[in-house]
């Protein structure tokens, strides 16, 4: 019986011949290519790691299991992309078993998706990445016992780099003149302190140190479940380092003081009772 062995990142083929152990370098660091060489050595494409026969997993079962896994571990916004990716796979192909989904098939889907033009390059990359993530998850799941494939063959479309726009004082004054209520608050907190939209939406008056003129960006209880980085009733900043104290400029400090006098809710953004969740604030 032949088997694979990995040393220093390179795969080797091990087998016994006339009672003696033999070893041959396969010259590859890719698991999928190594398993194809093993299958060729065994004389059948029906065999994979250690000569075991492949299980034919229906695509419907893979789809159901993966969606259940994502519902238990992913956030609502991520779950939407998972469903979009699976819908894209089913729209442009009709694989019956999981092993029918190959890098070549996904490249074909990528071409059809681009030709259709229903979404931009970022959306196309996100959908293709969702399919690849599902297949890598299946390969790592012992329940499926699937052969590893070289998913790196599927290249991401080049994405255009965004332009950096530098706002002048005149630009900010023009924006301030047309922003009212909570949108003026978002403009000032973003321009004066460089806060992310999610940090602005989840800032509370209790996080302000009025004596030291500081704002604490920290995890907070939240009931808007459609927000990014929301889990178990709590919103958290993007990274551990994002939990921080920031000085409040005087212009913003006076604005926050005015808001605090007439606040109806503990939230700085929409403290007058007109607060919306992060997802709504970004649209």
mmCIF file of C-alpha atoms in Angstrom:
data_model
loop_
_atom_site.group_PDB
_atom_site.id
_atom_site.type_symbol
_atom_site.label_atom_id
_atom_site.label_comp_id
_atom_site.label_asym_id
_atom_site.label_seq_id
_atom_site.Cartn_x
_atom_site.Cartn_y
_atom_site.Cartn_z
ATOM 1 C CA UNK A 1 0.000 0.000 0.000
ATOM 2 C CA UNK A 2 1.357 3.406 -0.987
ATOM 3 C CA UNK A 3 0.985 6.506 1.102
ATOM 4 C CA UNK A 4 2.075 10.136 1.225
ATOM 5 C CA UNK A 5 4.689 11.597 3.520
ATOM 6 C CA UNK A 6 5.524 15.259 3.980
ATOM 7 C CA UNK A 7 8.982 16.534 4.917
ATOM 8 C CA UNK A 8 10.127 20.158 4.913
ATOM 9 C CA UNK A 9 6.976 21.086 2.996
ATOM 10 C CA UNK A 10 7.602 18.639 0.105
ATOM 11 C CA UNK A 11 5.489 15.517 -0.450
ATOM 12 C CA UNK A 12 7.048 12.086 -0.898
ATOM 13 C CA UNK A 13 5.531 8.812 -2.071
ATOM 14 C CA UNK A 14 6.178 5.834 0.225
ATOM 15 C CA UNK A 15 5.550 2.218 -0.739
ATOM 16 C CA UNK A 16 6.881 -1.305 -0.200
ATOM 17 C CA UNK A 17 8.384 -3.361 -2.983
ATOM 18 C CA UNK A 18 9.677 -6.941 -2.477
ATOM 19 C CA UNK A 19 9.761 -6.404 1.245
ATOM 20 C CA UNK A 20 11.803 -3.188 0.988
ATOM 21 C CA UNK A 21 10.578 0.319 1.669
ATOM 22 C CA UNK A 22 10.814 2.754 -1.219
ATOM 23 C CA UNK A 23 10.566 6.543 -1.220
ATOM 24 C CA UNK A 24 10.308 8.997 -4.100
ATOM 25 C CA UNK A 25 9.994 12.777 -4.019
ATOM 26 C CA UNK A 26 6.931 14.085 -5.844
ATOM 27 C CA UNK A 27 8.539 17.513 -6.218
ATOM 28 C CA UNK A 28 5.471 19.408 -5.046
ATOM 29 C CA UNK A 29 4.263 21.180 -1.935
ATOM 30 C CA UNK A 30 0.610 21.072 -3.017
ATOM 31 C CA UNK A 31 -1.534 18.409 -1.382
ATOM 32 C CA UNK A 32 -3.889 18.079 -4.341
ATOM 33 C CA UNK A 33 -1.089 17.455 -6.840
ATOM 34 C CA UNK A 34 0.499 14.957 -4.458
ATOM 35 C CA UNK A 35 -2.759 13.003 -4.150
ATOM 36 C CA UNK A 36 -3.128 12.915 -7.928
ATOM 37 C CA UNK A 37 0.347 11.365 -8.135
ATOM 38 C CA UNK A 38 -0.683 8.858 -5.467
ATOM 39 C CA UNK A 39 -3.823 7.985 -7.430
ATOM 40 C CA UNK A 40 -1.745 7.500 -10.581
ATOM 41 C CA UNK A 41 0.635 5.231 -8.670
ATOM 42 C CA UNK A 42 -2.275 3.159 -7.404
ATOM 43 C CA UNK A 43 -3.669 2.960 -10.920
ATOM 44 C CA UNK A 44 -7.103 4.416 -10.207
ATOM 45 C CA UNK A 45 -8.573 7.911 -9.861
ATOM 46 C CA UNK A 46 -11.114 6.519 -7.387
ATOM 47 C CA UNK A 47 -8.469 6.427 -4.660
ATOM 48 C CA UNK A 48 -7.104 9.265 -2.607
ATOM 49 C CA UNK A 49 -5.155 9.544 0.632
ATOM 50 C CA UNK A 50 -3.753 6.200 1.756
ATOM 51 C CA UNK A 51 -5.642 4.399 -0.979
ATOM 52 C CA UNK A 52 -9.127 4.884 0.475
ATOM 53 C CA UNK A 53 -12.115 5.076 -1.848
ATOM 54 C CA UNK A 54 -13.779 8.460 -2.220
ATOM 55 C CA UNK A 55 -17.214 9.076 -0.776
ATOM 56 C CA UNK A 56 -19.689 10.571 -3.199
ATOM 57 C CA UNK A 57 -21.218 13.414 -1.199
ATOM 58 C CA UNK A 58 -24.316 14.945 -2.839
ATOM 59 C CA UNK A 59 -24.037 18.694 -3.367
ATOM 60 C CA UNK A 60 -27.386 19.153 -1.631
ATOM 61 C CA UNK A 61 -25.955 17.587 1.541
ATOM 62 C CA UNK A 62 -22.818 19.720 1.377
ATOM 63 C CA UNK A 63 -24.942 22.836 0.877
ATOM 64 C CA UNK A 64 -27.226 22.031 3.822
ATOM 65 C CA UNK A 65 -24.373 21.146 6.193
ATOM 66 C CA UNK A 66 -22.361 24.231 5.292
ATOM 67 C CA UNK A 67 -25.322 26.586 5.733
ATOM 68 C CA UNK A 68 -26.045 25.065 9.160
ATOM 69 C CA UNK A 69 -22.369 25.511 10.100
ATOM 70 C CA UNK A 70 -22.394 29.158 8.988
ATOM 71 C CA UNK A 71 -25.664 29.956 10.748
ATOM 72 C CA UNK A 72 -24.108 28.703 13.986
ATOM 73 C CA UNK A 73 -20.776 30.513 13.590
ATOM 74 C CA UNK A 74 -21.238 33.519 11.291
ATOM 75 C CA UNK A 75 -22.754 36.967 11.662
ATOM 76 C CA UNK A 76 -25.922 37.919 9.731
ATOM 77 C CA UNK A 77 -24.043 40.058 7.196
ATOM 78 C CA UNK A 78 -21.584 37.218 6.487
ATOM 79 C CA UNK A 79 -24.478 34.766 6.223
ATOM 80 C CA UNK A 80 -25.971 36.823 3.401
ATOM 81 C CA UNK A 81 -22.759 36.466 1.403
ATOM 82 C CA UNK A 82 -22.689 32.719 2.067
ATOM 83 C CA UNK A 83 -26.176 32.351 0.602
ATOM 84 C CA UNK A 84 -25.277 34.594 -2.351
ATOM 85 C CA UNK A 85 -22.195 32.493 -3.105
ATOM 86 C CA UNK A 86 -24.138 29.222 -3.020
ATOM 87 C CA UNK A 87 -26.870 30.719 -5.222
ATOM 88 C CA UNK A 88 -24.177 31.797 -7.706
ATOM 89 C CA UNK A 89 -22.761 28.260 -7.780
ATOM 90 C CA UNK A 90 -26.182 26.731 -8.417
ATOM 91 C CA UNK A 91 -27.083 29.334 -11.045
ATOM 92 C CA UNK A 92 -24.098 28.750 -13.309
ATOM 93 C CA UNK A 93 -23.441 25.020 -12.762
ATOM 94 C CA UNK A 94 -25.240 21.790 -11.924
ATOM 95 C CA UNK A 95 -22.791 19.574 -9.997
ATOM 96 C CA UNK A 96 -24.389 16.434 -8.581
ATOM 97 C CA UNK A 97 -21.663 15.474 -6.101
ATOM 98 C CA UNK A 98 -19.222 17.629 -4.171
ATOM 99 C CA UNK A 99 -16.154 16.350 -6.031
ATOM 100 C CA UNK A 100 -17.659 17.708 -9.272
ATOM 101 C CA UNK A 101 -16.812 21.180 -7.972
ATOM 102 C CA UNK A 102 -13.271 21.747 -9.201
ATOM 103 C CA UNK A 103 -11.019 24.786 -9.717
ATOM 104 C CA UNK A 104 -11.789 24.582 -13.443
ATOM 105 C CA UNK A 105 -15.539 24.707 -12.765
ATOM 106 C CA UNK A 106 -15.144 27.737 -10.512
ATOM 107 C CA UNK A 107 -13.032 29.489 -13.139
ATOM 108 C CA UNK A 108 -15.863 28.884 -15.612
ATOM 109 C CA UNK A 109 -18.369 30.353 -13.124
ATOM 110 C CA UNK A 110 -16.080 33.345 -12.695
ATOM 111 C CA UNK A 111 -16.098 33.965 -16.451
ATOM 112 C CA UNK A 112 -19.882 33.616 -16.728
ATOM 113 C CA UNK A 113 -20.428 35.918 -13.766
ATOM 114 C CA UNK A 114 -18.213 38.574 -15.327
ATOM 115 C CA UNK A 115 -19.962 38.240 -18.695
ATOM 116 C CA UNK A 116 -23.380 38.557 -17.077
ATOM 117 C CA UNK A 117 -22.367 41.851 -15.454
ATOM 118 C CA UNK A 118 -24.906 41.625 -12.613
ATOM 119 C CA UNK A 119 -22.372 42.848 -10.041
ATOM 120 C CA UNK A 120 -19.044 44.656 -9.856
ATOM 121 C CA UNK A 121 -15.591 43.205 -9.437
ATOM 122 C CA UNK A 122 -15.744 43.343 -5.625
ATOM 123 C CA UNK A 123 -19.062 41.474 -5.598
ATOM 124 C CA UNK A 124 -17.764 38.849 -8.023
ATOM 125 C CA UNK A 125 -14.651 38.264 -5.952
ATOM 126 C CA UNK A 126 -16.738 37.956 -2.802
ATOM 127 C CA UNK A 127 -19.015 35.322 -4.348
ATOM 128 C CA UNK A 128 -16.120 33.271 -5.726
ATOM 129 C CA UNK A 129 -14.329 33.517 -2.398
ATOM 130 C CA UNK A 130 -17.465 32.224 -0.691
ATOM 131 C CA UNK A 131 -17.501 29.112 -2.904
ATOM 132 C CA UNK A 132 -13.800 28.492 -2.288
ATOM 133 C CA UNK A 133 -14.302 28.851 1.461
ATOM 134 C CA UNK A 134 -17.081 26.249 1.376
ATOM 135 C CA UNK A 135 -14.901 23.763 -0.525
ATOM 136 C CA UNK A 136 -11.918 24.266 1.784
ATOM 137 C CA UNK A 137 -14.229 23.736 4.761
ATOM 138 C CA UNK A 138 -15.459 20.469 3.205
ATOM 139 C CA UNK A 139 -11.892 19.259 2.637
ATOM 140 C CA UNK A 140 -11.001 19.924 6.270
ATOM 141 C CA UNK A 141 -14.150 18.202 7.538
ATOM 142 C CA UNK A 142 -13.465 14.530 8.303
ATOM 143 C CA UNK A 143 -17.123 13.671 7.650
ATOM 144 C CA UNK A 144 -16.646 14.136 3.916
ATOM 145 C CA UNK A 145 -13.186 12.605 3.379
ATOM 146 C CA UNK A 146 -12.779 14.676 0.204
ATOM 147 C CA UNK A 147 -9.585 14.978 -1.857
ATOM 148 C CA UNK A 148 -7.714 18.247 -1.562
ATOM 149 C CA UNK A 149 -7.621 20.338 -4.724
ATOM 150 C CA UNK A 150 -5.428 23.215 -5.820
ATOM 151 C CA UNK A 151 -7.844 26.104 -5.286
ATOM 152 C CA UNK A 152 -5.042 28.604 -5.870
ATOM 153 C CA UNK A 153 -5.618 28.074 -9.561
ATOM 154 C CA UNK A 154 -8.672 30.308 -9.154
ATOM 155 C CA UNK A 155 -7.251 33.810 -9.325
ATOM 156 C CA UNK A 156 -8.988 36.822 -7.863
ATOM 157 C CA UNK A 157 -9.903 39.555 -10.300
ATOM 158 C CA UNK A 158 -7.761 42.685 -9.855
ATOM 159 C CA UNK A 159 -9.723 45.246 -7.872
ATOM 160 C CA UNK A 160 -9.354 48.960 -8.579
ATOM 161 C CA UNK A 161 -7.709 50.875 -5.779
ATOM 162 C CA UNK A 162 -9.822 53.572 -4.225
ATOM 163 C CA UNK A 163 -8.766 57.197 -4.432
ATOM 164 C CA UNK A 164 -7.766 59.080 -1.314
ATOM 165 C CA UNK A 165 -9.748 62.274 -0.960
ATOM 166 C CA UNK A 166 -8.392 64.929 1.362
ATOM 167 C CA UNK A 167 -11.041 67.270 2.746
ATOM 168 C CA UNK A 168 -10.117 70.892 3.296
ATOM 169 C CA UNK A 169 -11.606 73.115 5.994
ATOM 170 C CA UNK A 170 -13.803 74.677 3.326
ATOM 171 C CA UNK A 171 -15.115 71.235 2.308
ATOM 172 C CA UNK A 172 -15.972 70.366 5.899
ATOM 173 C CA UNK A 173 -17.754 73.672 6.454
ATOM 174 C CA UNK A 174 -19.783 73.074 3.294
ATOM 175 C CA UNK A 175 -20.773 69.605 4.524
ATOM 176 C CA UNK A 176 -21.580 70.921 8.002
ATOM 177 C CA UNK A 177 -23.924 73.481 6.500
ATOM 178 C CA UNK A 178 -26.097 70.745 4.949
ATOM 179 C CA UNK A 179 -25.888 68.216 7.810
ATOM 180 C CA UNK A 180 -28.512 68.369 10.526
ATOM 181 C CA UNK A 181 -29.084 66.506 13.773
ATOM 182 C CA UNK A 182 -27.298 63.188 14.145
ATOM 183 C CA UNK A 183 -25.626 63.524 10.722
ATOM 184 C CA UNK A 184 -23.803 66.640 11.935
ATOM 185 C CA UNK A 185 -22.626 64.548 14.891
ATOM 186 C CA UNK A 186 -21.364 61.804 12.576
ATOM 187 C CA UNK A 187 -19.561 64.380 10.403
ATOM 188 C CA UNK A 188 -17.804 66.022 13.367
ATOM 189 C CA UNK A 189 -16.815 62.745 15.065
ATOM 190 C CA UNK A 190 -15.516 61.313 11.808
ATOM 191 C CA UNK A 191 -13.650 64.431 10.692
ATOM 192 C CA UNK A 192 -12.301 65.546 14.067
ATOM 193 C CA UNK A 193 -11.462 62.161 15.599
ATOM 194 C CA UNK A 194 -11.153 59.750 12.657
ATOM 195 C CA UNK A 195 -13.694 57.307 14.093
ATOM 196 C CA UNK A 196 -15.158 54.460 12.056
ATOM 197 C CA UNK A 197 -18.921 54.539 11.346
ATOM 198 C CA UNK A 198 -19.531 51.630 13.723
ATOM 199 C CA UNK A 199 -17.613 53.387 16.505
ATOM 200 C CA UNK A 200 -19.682 56.550 16.034
ATOM 201 C CA UNK A 201 -23.005 54.694 16.033
ATOM 202 C CA UNK A 202 -22.100 52.800 19.235
ATOM 203 C CA UNK A 203 -20.584 55.694 21.210
ATOM 204 C CA UNK A 204 -22.355 56.478 24.503
ATOM 205 C CA UNK A 205 -22.395 59.592 26.658
ATOM 206 C CA UNK A 206 -21.157 57.469 29.577
ATOM 207 C CA UNK A 207 -17.963 56.804 27.579
ATOM 208 C CA UNK A 208 -17.037 60.487 27.666
ATOM 209 C CA UNK A 209 -14.678 61.773 30.364
ATOM 210 C CA UNK A 210 -15.923 65.361 30.507
ATOM 211 C CA UNK A 211 -13.162 66.548 32.857
ATOM 212 C CA UNK A 212 -10.272 65.164 30.807
ATOM 213 C CA UNK A 213 -12.052 65.760 27.463
ATOM 214 C CA UNK A 214 -11.608 62.120 26.359
ATOM 215 C CA UNK A 215 -13.802 59.565 24.587
ATOM 216 C CA UNK A 216 -13.490 55.844 25.307
ATOM 217 C CA UNK A 217 -14.080 53.618 22.252
ATOM 218 C CA UNK A 218 -15.104 50.324 23.850
ATOM 219 C CA UNK A 219 -17.360 47.291 23.547
ATOM 220 C CA UNK A 220 -20.962 48.066 24.400
ATOM 221 C CA UNK A 221 -24.357 46.425 24.645
ATOM 222 C CA UNK A 222 -26.352 46.803 21.449
ATOM 223 C CA UNK A 223 -29.689 45.598 20.114
ATOM 224 C CA UNK A 224 -29.068 46.281 16.391
ATOM 225 C CA UNK A 225 -28.212 42.711 15.319
ATOM 226 C CA UNK A 226 -27.515 43.783 11.725
ATOM 227 C CA UNK A 227 -24.395 45.666 12.817
ATOM 228 C CA UNK A 228 -20.966 44.399 11.907
ATOM 229 C CA UNK A 229 -18.990 42.785 14.761
ATOM 230 C CA UNK A 230 -22.216 42.184 16.722
ATOM 231 C CA UNK A 231 -22.374 38.996 18.774
ATOM 232 C CA UNK A 232 -24.496 37.849 21.717
ATOM 233 C CA UNK A 233 -25.961 41.290 22.359
ATOM 234 C CA UNK A 234 -22.597 43.075 22.368
ATOM 235 C CA UNK A 235 -20.877 45.240 19.763
ATOM 236 C CA UNK A 236 -17.090 45.149 19.793
ATOM 237 C CA UNK A 237 -14.489 47.385 18.109
ATOM 238 C CA UNK A 238 -12.658 46.052 15.056
ATOM 239 C CA UNK A 239 -9.489 44.918 16.875
ATOM 240 C CA UNK A 240 -8.143 44.714 20.408
ATOM 241 C CA UNK A 241 -6.137 47.869 19.736
ATOM 242 C CA UNK A 242 -9.311 49.650 18.648
ATOM 243 C CA UNK A 243 -10.411 49.778 22.300
ATOM 244 C CA UNK A 244 -8.843 53.154 23.103
ATOM 245 C CA UNK A 245 -9.154 56.615 24.674
ATOM 246 C CA UNK A 246 -9.123 59.575 22.282
ATOM 247 C CA UNK A 247 -8.880 63.320 22.969
ATOM 248 C CA UNK A 248 -11.941 65.328 21.946
ATOM 249 C CA UNK A 249 -11.247 68.553 20.013
ATOM 250 C CA UNK A 250 -12.870 71.685 21.419
ATOM 251 C CA UNK A 251 -15.265 72.140 18.488
ATOM 252 C CA UNK A 252 -16.639 68.627 18.965
ATOM 253 C CA UNK A 253 -16.536 68.901 22.760
ATOM 254 C CA UNK A 254 -18.924 71.879 22.734
ATOM 255 C CA UNK A 255 -21.193 69.998 20.306
ATOM 256 C CA UNK A 256 -21.298 66.942 22.589
ATOM 257 C CA UNK A 257 -22.008 69.150 25.613
ATOM 258 C CA UNK A 258 -25.026 70.577 23.799
ATOM 259 C CA UNK A 259 -26.237 67.076 22.899
ATOM 260 C CA UNK A 260 -25.817 65.846 26.474
ATOM 261 C CA UNK A 261 -28.105 68.576 27.811
ATOM 262 C CA UNK A 262 -31.044 67.416 25.692
ATOM 263 C CA UNK A 263 -30.311 63.713 25.415
ATOM 264 C CA UNK A 264 -33.208 61.252 25.379
ATOM 265 C CA UNK A 265 -31.123 58.078 24.982
ATOM 266 C CA UNK A 266 -27.622 57.044 26.158
ATOM 267 C CA UNK A 267 -26.341 57.129 22.563
ATOM 268 C CA UNK A 268 -24.328 60.070 21.244
ATOM 269 C CA UNK A 269 -25.364 59.390 17.638
ATOM 270 C CA UNK A 270 -29.111 59.991 17.586
ATOM 271 C CA UNK A 271 -29.258 60.858 21.267
ATOM 272 C CA UNK A 272 -32.428 62.817 20.530
ATOM 273 C CA UNK A 273 -34.256 59.521 19.917
ATOM 274 C CA UNK A 274 -33.615 59.286 16.159
ATOM 275 C CA UNK A 275 -30.768 56.731 16.349
ATOM 276 C CA UNK A 276 -30.439 54.119 13.603
ATOM 277 C CA UNK A 277 -28.270 50.998 13.424
ATOM 278 C CA UNK A 278 -24.870 50.815 11.738
ATOM 279 C CA UNK A 279 -26.197 49.168 8.571
ATOM 280 C CA UNK A 280 -28.822 51.925 8.110
ATOM 281 C CA UNK A 281 -26.277 54.656 8.836
ATOM 282 C CA UNK A 282 -24.031 53.397 6.035
ATOM 283 C CA UNK A 283 -26.775 53.353 3.381
#
